[in-house]
XYZ file of C-alpha atoms in Angstrom:
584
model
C 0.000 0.000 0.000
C 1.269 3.256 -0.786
C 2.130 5.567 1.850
C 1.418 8.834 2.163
C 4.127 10.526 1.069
C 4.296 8.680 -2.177
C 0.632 9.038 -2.686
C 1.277 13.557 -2.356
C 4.360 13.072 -5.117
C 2.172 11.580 -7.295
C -0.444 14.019 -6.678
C 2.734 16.934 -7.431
C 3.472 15.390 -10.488
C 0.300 15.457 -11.994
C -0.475 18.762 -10.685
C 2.851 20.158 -12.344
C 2.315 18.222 -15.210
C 3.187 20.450 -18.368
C 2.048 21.185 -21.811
C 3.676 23.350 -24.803
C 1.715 25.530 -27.225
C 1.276 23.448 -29.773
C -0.519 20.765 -27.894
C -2.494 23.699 -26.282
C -3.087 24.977 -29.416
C -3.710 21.648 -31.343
C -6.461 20.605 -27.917
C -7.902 24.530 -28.143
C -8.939 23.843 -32.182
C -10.258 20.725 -31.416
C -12.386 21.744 -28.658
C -13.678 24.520 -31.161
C -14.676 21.834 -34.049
C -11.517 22.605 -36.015
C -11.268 19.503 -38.604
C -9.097 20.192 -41.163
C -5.494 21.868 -40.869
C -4.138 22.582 -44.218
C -0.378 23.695 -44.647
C 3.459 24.123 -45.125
C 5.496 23.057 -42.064
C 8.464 24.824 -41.178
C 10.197 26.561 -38.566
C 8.961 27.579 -36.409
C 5.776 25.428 -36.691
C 6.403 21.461 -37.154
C 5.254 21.010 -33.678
C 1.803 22.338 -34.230
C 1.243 20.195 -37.249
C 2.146 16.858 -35.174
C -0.071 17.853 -32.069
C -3.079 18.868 -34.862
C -2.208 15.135 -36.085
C -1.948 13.927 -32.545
C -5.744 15.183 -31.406
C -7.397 14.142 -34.468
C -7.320 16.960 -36.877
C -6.636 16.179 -40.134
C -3.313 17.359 -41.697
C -2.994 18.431 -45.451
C 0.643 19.198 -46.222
C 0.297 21.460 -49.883
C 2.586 22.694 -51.555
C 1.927 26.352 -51.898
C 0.566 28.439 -48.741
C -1.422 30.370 -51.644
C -3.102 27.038 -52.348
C -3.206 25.737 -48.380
C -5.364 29.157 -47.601
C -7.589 28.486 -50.702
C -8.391 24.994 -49.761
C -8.795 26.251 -45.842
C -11.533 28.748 -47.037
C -13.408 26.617 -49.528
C -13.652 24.129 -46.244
C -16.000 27.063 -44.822
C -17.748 27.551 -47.311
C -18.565 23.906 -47.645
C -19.003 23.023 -43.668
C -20.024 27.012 -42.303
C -17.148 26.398 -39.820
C -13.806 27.263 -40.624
C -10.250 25.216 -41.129
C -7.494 26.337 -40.611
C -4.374 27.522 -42.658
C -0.958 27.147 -41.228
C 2.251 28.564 -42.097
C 5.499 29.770 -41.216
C 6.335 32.982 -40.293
C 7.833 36.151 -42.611
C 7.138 35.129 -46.841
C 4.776 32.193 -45.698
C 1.977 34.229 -44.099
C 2.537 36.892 -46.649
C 1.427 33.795 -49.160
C -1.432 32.868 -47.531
C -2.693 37.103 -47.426
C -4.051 35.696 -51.104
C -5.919 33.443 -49.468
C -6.859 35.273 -47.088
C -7.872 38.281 -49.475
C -10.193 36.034 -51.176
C -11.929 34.274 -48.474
C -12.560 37.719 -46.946
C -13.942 39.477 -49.987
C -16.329 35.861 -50.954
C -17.043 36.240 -46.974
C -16.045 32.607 -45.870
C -15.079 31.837 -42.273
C -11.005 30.427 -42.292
C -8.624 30.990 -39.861
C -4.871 31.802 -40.654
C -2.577 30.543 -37.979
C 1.043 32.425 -38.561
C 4.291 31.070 -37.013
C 6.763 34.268 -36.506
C 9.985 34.819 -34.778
C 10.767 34.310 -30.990
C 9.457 37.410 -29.007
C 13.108 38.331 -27.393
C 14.419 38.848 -31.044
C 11.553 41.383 -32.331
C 13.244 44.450 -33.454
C 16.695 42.709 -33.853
C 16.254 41.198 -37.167
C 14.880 37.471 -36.514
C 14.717 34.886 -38.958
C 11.493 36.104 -41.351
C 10.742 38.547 -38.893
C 7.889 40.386 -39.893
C 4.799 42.545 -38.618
C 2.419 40.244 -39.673
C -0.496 40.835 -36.526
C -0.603 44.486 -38.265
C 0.027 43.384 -41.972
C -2.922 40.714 -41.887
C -5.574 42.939 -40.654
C -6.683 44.193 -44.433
C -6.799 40.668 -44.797
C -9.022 39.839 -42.323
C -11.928 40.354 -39.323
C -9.723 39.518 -36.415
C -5.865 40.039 -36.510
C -4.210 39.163 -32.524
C -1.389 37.339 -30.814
C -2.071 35.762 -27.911
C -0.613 37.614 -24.906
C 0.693 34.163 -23.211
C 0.280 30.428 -23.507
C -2.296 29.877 -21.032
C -4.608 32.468 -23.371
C -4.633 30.662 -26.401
C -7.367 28.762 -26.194
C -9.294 32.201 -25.223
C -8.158 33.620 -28.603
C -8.824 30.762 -31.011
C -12.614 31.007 -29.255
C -12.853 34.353 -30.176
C -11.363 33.750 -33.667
C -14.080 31.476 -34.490
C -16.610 33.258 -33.465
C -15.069 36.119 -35.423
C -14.996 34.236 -38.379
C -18.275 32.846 -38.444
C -20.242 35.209 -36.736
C -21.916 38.474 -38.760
C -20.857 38.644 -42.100
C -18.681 35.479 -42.272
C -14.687 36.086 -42.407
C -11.017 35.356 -41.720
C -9.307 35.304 -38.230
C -5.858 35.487 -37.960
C -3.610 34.103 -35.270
C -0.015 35.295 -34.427
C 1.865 32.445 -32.935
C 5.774 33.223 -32.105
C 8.290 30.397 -31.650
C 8.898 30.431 -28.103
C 5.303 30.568 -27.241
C 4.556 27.642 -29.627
C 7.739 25.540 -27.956
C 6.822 27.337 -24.138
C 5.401 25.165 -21.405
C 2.734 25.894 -18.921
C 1.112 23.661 -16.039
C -1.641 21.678 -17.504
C -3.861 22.810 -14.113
C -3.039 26.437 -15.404
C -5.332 25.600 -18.547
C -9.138 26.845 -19.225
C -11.041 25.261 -22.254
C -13.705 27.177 -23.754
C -16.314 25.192 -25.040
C -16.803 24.840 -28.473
C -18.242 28.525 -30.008
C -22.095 27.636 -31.094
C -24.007 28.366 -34.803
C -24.275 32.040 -35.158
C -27.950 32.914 -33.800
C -30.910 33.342 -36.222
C -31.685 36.883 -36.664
C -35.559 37.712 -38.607
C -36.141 40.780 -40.343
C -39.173 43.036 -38.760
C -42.663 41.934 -39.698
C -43.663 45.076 -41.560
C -40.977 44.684 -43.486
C -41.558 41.671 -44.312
C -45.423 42.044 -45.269
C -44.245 45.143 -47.228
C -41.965 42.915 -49.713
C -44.854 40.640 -49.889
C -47.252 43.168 -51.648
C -44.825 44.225 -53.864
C -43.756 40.888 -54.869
C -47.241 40.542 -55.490
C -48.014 43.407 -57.474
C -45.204 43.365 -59.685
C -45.360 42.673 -63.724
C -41.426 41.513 -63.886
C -40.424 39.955 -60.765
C -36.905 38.446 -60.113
C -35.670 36.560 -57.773
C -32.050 36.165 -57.191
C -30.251 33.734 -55.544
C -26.302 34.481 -54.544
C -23.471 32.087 -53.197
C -24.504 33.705 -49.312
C -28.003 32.145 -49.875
C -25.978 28.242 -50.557
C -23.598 29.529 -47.846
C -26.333 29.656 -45.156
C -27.939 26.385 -45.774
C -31.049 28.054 -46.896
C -31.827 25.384 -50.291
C -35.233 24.290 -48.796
C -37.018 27.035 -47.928
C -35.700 28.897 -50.909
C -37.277 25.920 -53.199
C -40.393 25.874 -51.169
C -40.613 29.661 -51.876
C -39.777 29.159 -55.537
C -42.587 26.370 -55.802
C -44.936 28.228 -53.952
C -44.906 31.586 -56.109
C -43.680 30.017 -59.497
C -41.213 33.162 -59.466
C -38.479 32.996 -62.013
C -35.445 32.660 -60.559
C -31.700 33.469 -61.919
C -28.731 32.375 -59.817
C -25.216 33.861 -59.639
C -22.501 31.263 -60.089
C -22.269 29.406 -56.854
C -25.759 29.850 -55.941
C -26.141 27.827 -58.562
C -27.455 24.325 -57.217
C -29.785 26.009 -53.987
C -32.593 25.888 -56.781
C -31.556 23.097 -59.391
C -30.704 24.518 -62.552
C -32.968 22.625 -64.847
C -36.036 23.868 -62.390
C -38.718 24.852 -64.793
C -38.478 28.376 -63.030
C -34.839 29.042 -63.539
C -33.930 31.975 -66.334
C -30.610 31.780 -66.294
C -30.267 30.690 -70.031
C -32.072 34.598 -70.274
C -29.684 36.140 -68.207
C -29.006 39.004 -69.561
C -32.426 39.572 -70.922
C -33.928 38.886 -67.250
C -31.866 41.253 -65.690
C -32.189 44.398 -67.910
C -36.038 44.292 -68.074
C -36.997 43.003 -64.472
C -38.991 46.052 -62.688
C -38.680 44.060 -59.067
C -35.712 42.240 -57.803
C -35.396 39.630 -54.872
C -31.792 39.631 -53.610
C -31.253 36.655 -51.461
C -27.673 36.568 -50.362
C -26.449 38.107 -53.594
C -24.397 41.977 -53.561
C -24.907 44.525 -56.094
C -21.468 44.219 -56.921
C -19.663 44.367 -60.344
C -20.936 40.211 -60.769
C -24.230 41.308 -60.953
C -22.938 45.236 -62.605
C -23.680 47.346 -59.740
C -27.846 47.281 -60.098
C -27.028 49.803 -62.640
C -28.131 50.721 -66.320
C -28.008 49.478 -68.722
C -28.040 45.908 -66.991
C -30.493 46.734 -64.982
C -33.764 49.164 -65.673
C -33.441 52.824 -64.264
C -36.422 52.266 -62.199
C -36.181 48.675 -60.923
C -37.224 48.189 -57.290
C -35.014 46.118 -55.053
C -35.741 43.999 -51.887
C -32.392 43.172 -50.098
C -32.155 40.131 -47.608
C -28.543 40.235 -46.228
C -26.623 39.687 -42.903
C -24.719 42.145 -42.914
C -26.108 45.768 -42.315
C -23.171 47.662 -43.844
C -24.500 45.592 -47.372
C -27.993 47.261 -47.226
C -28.019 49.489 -50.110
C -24.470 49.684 -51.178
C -24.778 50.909 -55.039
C -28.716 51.113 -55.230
C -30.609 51.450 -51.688
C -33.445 48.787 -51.708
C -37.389 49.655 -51.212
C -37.582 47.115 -48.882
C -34.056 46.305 -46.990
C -34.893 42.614 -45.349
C -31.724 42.660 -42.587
C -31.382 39.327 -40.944
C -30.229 35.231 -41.693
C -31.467 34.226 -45.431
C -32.620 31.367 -44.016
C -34.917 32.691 -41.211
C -36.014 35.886 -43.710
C -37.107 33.769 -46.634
C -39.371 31.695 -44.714
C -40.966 34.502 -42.458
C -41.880 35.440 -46.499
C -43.020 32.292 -47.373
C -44.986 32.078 -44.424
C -47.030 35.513 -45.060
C -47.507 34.157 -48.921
C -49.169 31.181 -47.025
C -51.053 33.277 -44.846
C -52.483 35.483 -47.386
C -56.181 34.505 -48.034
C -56.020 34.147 -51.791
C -52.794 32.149 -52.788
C -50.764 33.888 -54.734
C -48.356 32.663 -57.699
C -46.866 34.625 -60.870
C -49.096 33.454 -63.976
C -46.881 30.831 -66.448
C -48.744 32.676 -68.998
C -48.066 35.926 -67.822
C -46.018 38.659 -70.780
C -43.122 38.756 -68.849
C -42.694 34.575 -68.894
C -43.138 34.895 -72.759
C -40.441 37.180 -72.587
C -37.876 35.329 -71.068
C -38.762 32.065 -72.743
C -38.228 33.646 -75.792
C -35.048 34.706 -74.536
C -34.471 31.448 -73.730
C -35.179 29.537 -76.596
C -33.247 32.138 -78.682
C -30.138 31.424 -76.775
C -30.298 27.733 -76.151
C -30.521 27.396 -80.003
C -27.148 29.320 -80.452
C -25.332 27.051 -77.909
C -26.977 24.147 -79.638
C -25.414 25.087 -82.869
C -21.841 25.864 -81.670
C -22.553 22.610 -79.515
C -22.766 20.721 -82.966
C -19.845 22.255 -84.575
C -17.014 19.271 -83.847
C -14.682 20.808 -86.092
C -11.074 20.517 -84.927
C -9.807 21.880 -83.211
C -12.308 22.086 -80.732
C -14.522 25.335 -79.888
C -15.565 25.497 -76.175
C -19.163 24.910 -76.656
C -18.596 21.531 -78.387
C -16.095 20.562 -75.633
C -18.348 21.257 -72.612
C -21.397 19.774 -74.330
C -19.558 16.700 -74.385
C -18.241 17.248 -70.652
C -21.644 17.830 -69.637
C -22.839 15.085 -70.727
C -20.656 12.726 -68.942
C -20.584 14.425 -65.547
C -22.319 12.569 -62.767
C -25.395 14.883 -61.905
C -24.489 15.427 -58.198
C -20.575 15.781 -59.191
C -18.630 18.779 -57.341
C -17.582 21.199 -60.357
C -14.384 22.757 -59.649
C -14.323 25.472 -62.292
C -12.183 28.856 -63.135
C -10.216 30.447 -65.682
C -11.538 33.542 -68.433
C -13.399 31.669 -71.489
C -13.512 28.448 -69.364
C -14.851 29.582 -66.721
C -17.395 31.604 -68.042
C -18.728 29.329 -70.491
C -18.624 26.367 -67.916
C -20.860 28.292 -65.585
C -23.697 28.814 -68.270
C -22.706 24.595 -69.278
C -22.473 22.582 -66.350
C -25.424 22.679 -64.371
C -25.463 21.841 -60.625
C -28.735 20.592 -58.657
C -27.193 20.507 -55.446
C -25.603 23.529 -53.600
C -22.102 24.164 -52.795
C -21.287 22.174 -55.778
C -19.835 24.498 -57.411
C -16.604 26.532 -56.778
C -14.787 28.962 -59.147
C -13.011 32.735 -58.975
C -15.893 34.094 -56.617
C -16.472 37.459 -55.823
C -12.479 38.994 -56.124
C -12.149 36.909 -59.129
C -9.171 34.545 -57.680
C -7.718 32.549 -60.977
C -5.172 30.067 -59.343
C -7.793 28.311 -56.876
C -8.837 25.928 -58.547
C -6.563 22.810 -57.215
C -6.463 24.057 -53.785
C -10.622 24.320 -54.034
C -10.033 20.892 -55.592
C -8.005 19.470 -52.886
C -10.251 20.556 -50.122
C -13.553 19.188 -51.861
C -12.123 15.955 -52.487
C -11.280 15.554 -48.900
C -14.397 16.797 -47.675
C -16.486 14.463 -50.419
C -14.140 11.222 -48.935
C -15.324 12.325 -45.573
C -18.871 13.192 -45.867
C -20.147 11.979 -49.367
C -17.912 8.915 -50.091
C -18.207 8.166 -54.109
C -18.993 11.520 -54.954
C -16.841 12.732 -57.351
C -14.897 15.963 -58.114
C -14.464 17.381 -61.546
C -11.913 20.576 -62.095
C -12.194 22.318 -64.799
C -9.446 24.756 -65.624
C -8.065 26.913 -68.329
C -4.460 26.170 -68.912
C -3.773 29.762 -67.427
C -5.690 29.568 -64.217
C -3.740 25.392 -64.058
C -0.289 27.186 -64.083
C -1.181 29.212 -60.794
C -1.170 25.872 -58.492
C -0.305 22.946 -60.629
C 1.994 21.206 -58.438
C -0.595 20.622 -56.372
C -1.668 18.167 -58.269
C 1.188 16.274 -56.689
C -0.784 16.669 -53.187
C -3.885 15.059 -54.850
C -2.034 12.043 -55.811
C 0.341 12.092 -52.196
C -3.288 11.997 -50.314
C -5.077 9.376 -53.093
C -7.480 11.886 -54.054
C -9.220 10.614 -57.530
C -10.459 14.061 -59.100
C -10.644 14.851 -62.146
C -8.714 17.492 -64.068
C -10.094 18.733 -67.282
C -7.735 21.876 -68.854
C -9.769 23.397 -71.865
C -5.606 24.176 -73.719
C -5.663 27.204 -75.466
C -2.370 28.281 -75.669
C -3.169 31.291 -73.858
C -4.221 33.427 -71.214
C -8.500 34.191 -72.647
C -7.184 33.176 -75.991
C -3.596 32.246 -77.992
C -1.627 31.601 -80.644
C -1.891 28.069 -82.872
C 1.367 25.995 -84.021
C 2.321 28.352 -87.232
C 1.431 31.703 -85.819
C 3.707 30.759 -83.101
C 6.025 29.436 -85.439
C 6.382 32.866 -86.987
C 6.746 35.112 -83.917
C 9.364 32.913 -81.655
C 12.290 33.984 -84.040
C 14.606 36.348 -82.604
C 13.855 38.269 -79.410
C 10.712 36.749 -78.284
C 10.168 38.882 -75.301
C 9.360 41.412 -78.533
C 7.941 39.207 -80.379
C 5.483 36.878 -78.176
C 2.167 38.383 -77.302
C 1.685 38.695 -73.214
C -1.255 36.660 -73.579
C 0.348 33.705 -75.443
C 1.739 30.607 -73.413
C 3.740 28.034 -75.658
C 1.145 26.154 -77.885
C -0.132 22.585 -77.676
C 1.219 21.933 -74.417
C 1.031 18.241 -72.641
C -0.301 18.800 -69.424
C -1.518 15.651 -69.135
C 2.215 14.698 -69.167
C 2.925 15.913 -65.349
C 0.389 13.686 -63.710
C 2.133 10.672 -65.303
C 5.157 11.273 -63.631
C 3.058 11.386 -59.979
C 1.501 8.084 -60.860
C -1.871 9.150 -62.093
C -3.641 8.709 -65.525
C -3.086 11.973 -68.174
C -5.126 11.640 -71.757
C -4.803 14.325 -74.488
C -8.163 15.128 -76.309
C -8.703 16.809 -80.025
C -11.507 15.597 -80.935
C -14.788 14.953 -79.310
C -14.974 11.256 -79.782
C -11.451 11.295 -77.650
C -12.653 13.409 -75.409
C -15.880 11.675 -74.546
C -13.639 8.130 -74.235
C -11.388 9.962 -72.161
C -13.930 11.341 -69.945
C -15.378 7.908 -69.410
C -12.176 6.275 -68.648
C -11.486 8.676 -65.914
C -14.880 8.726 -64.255
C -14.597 4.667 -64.188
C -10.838 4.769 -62.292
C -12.409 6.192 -58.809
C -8.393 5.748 -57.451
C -6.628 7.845 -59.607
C -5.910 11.328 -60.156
C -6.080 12.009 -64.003
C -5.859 15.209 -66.267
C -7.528 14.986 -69.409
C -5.664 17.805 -71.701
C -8.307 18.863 -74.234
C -6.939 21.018 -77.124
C -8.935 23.820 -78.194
C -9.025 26.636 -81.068
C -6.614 29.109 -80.006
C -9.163 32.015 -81.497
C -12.236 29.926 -79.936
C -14.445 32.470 -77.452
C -17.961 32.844 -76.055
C -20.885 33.359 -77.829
C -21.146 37.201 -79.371
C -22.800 39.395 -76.990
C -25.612 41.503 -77.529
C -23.661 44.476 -75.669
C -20.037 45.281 -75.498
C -20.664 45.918 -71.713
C -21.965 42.419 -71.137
C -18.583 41.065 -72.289
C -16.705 43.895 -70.386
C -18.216 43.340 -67.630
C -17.135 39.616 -67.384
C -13.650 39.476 -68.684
């Protein structure tokens, strides 16, 4: 039996028992919900990888920290609760600030966690040394350093709740060396518990009945449905309201997917058409920002009447002030609407035969039957149109689309429908080209964890794949089976073909070489070879549609399929030069 003195030094050693900042760290993120740590190790910060490892959250080393913020922020979007970007201190955080940029501006919770250089060397020239707690706050909602070990768990609290509270956002975290290697008494510890789902907040009443009547009484109504509205989880209620009012409905690029696209109600093959003559407008999670040209003429009528549902009260009426501003969760505002359309005693829904739907399925009709013929034109080489009518076609229906780049992305957003939300991620709101693996990357590893079978489908312009193509070396390290489709141009929106290169590369060719022109008929497909996945070059569309099915069938490989496309190949004419101008 143990005596009593040995039973008290026992009792001393636990009590004194101690823990560095990392593990404090690595328990404090877990305690918050943290999943996914994505990342570049380094000094001073290999420790905090192995404790994330060691309590459970997952680990994705990338190769970029441009590309490990990118695939951080498209895990919020996804999930509504952040992951977590980690780098080293000095050039690495200044890296992730594109990341960072871009979550911030598409307003997507992610949390940048910054090694930097051991306090007692600040202001002597430490390795990387570097303001970053000032530098990151353009970046970001929440910029601190903890003021001690023990208070760490304190401030990743608060930078969750900064990042997913409000108007969703980035947190970043200041971590210097000694603090991450210092030791504290376990006993000296406080866990907060895990930081809840933002509250519900409802827009007032007479509000609400006021955007009612007017949806009621209006000859061109619109509603439209942004990336905020798939962000919030609000797909139901929005599809009950659509079904309920047989609205037409037009959705920006990824709030594509809350409504399906092949609904009966959606317009979005009259885009253009249903924004410039609409005299009422239903924004549900969407800003009046240049995607959708500022609510201004000529896309939009002088008069047109806007009702506003957004979070965030700084939003209401920036560019055009709204008749009706709706402030409060999209989820909570759109049903409080539904619910006075049911309450009404005379249901109310738009007439299918109405002058406005004969307008916009004229519109439509019109358009689908130009996309129809360029679909049908298989000349090689390729024009987009006749390569992503074939894509489309082989695509599983619930497949995550991956998609960015100038004519590629553009085109793919009007030619690969989605009928699920947040299945679709591209450029976003700051226009981002170069996140299109890292987006890949993160969707992969959230479809292996929470939709197993469900693939992921990138596709890139051969610009946009240059940005972050090594990571397709992280897809392959982690056995992630997406699949890579670069639309190969030759060039950045549109380039040069064998000859005309031919003709230009003598002499000097920084003279001589347009700044849009990358070096023609390039074998991408090459570099996942040499990793150990599957590459196949396309030119035609009976090799592109045999490619396509090989890849989908190999669900353990990572495989590029390298379709070559007219150099000079572009979107269909517009009807205005500002509707092209506005979407370069």
């Amino acid at each position: 039996m143990a005596s009593a003195r040995e039973t008290a030094s026992k009792r001393q050693i636990i009590d004194d028992h101690e823990v560095d900042g990392a593990t404090v760290l690595a328990r404090a993120l877990k305690e918050q919900g943290i999943q996914y740590m994505f990342g570049i190790v380094g000094v001073p910060v290999f420790e905090i990888a192995t404790a994330a490892q060691a309590a459970g959250i997952k680990f994705i080393s990338m190769r970029n920290e441009q590309a490990a913020s990118y695939a951080a922020s498209a895990i919020g979007f996804l999930t509504r609760r952040p992951a977590v970007c980690l780098t080293v201190s000095g050039p690495g955080v200044i890296h992730a600030f594109a990341g960072m940029a871009n979550a911030q501006e598409n307003c997507w919770p992610l949390i940048v966690i910054g090694g930097s250089c051991d306090r007692n060397q600040e202001s002597m020239g430490g390795f990387q040394e570097y303001p970053q707690v000032e530098q990151a706050r353009p970046y970001c909602k929440f910029s601190a350093r903890p003021s001690s070990v023990d208070k760490i768990p304190f401030y990743i609290e608060k930078a969750v709740r900064q990042s997913t509270f409000g108007r969703p956002g980035v947190s970043y975290i200041d971590l210097p060396g000694d603090m991450i290697a210092g030791r504290v008494p376990e006993k000296s510890l406080r866990f907060i518990h895990s930081c809840p789902s933002p509250p519900l907040m409802c827009a007032s009443m007479s509000s609400v009945v006021k955007a009612v009547d007017l949806l009621i009484g209006a000859q061109k109504p619109l509603i439209v449905i942004g990336k905020g509205a798939a962000y919030s989880g609000a797909e139901w209620v929005i599809r009950d309201l659509v079904d309920t009012t047989r609205l037409p409905f037009l959705p920006t690029p990824m709030g594509k997917g809350v409504v399906p696209d092949n609904h009966p109600l959606c317009v979005a093959a009259a885009r253009s058409k249903a924004l410039q003559e609409a005299d009422l407008v239903l924004l549900l999670g969407a800003r009046l920002n240049w995607i959708l040209h500022f609510g201004a003429p000529p896309r939009f009528r002088p008069d047109v009447k806007i009702i506003q549902v957004d979070i965030c009260a700084e939003e209401i009426g920036n560019n055009v002030y709204p008749v009706v501003p709706l402030l409060g969760d999209i989820s909570a505002v759109v049903q409080q609407l539904l619910d006075e359309f049911q309450r009404r005693t005379k249901q109310f829904q738009f007439s299918a035969s109405s002058p406005w739907w004969e307008t916009l399925n004229a519109k439509i009709n019109e358009n689908q039957k130009n996309v129809e013929a360029m679909s049908a034109d298989h000349s090689v080489p390729l024009n987009y149109y006749a390569a992503f009518s074939e894509i489309q076609k082989v695509l599983p229906k619930d497949c995550m689309i991956v998609n960015e780049g100038s004519n590629t992305m553009d085109i793919g957003r009007t030619m690969m429908p989605n009928i699920l939300p947040r299945h679709r991620l591209d450029a976003g709101t700051f226009g981002t080209m170069g996140v299109g693996i890292g987006f890949a990357v993160a969707a992969a590893i959230w479809c292996r964890d929470y939709a197993p079978g469900k693939r992921v489908v990138c596709v890139e312009g051969d610009s946009a794949f240059g940005f972050s193509g090594m990571e397709i070396e992280t897809l392959t390290r982690y056995n992630l089976p997406v699949i890579i489709i670069i639309l190969n141009n030759n060039g950045i929106s549109f380039g040069l073909g064998d000859e005309a290169w031919e003709s230009l590369a003598e002499g000097d060719r920084t003279l001589t070489i347009p700044a849009n022109a990358l070096a023609p008929s390039t074998r991408y497909e090459k570099l996942i070879e040499a990793f150990g996945g599957t590459g196949y070059i396309a030119r035609t569309v009976d090799e592109l549609h045999s490619s396509l099915k090989e890849a989908m069938a190999d669900t353990e490989k990572t495989s590029i399929v390298n379709v070559m496309i007219n150099p000079m190949a572009q979107r269909k004419t517009q009807e205005f030069f500002w509707l092209t101008k506005s979407n370069l």
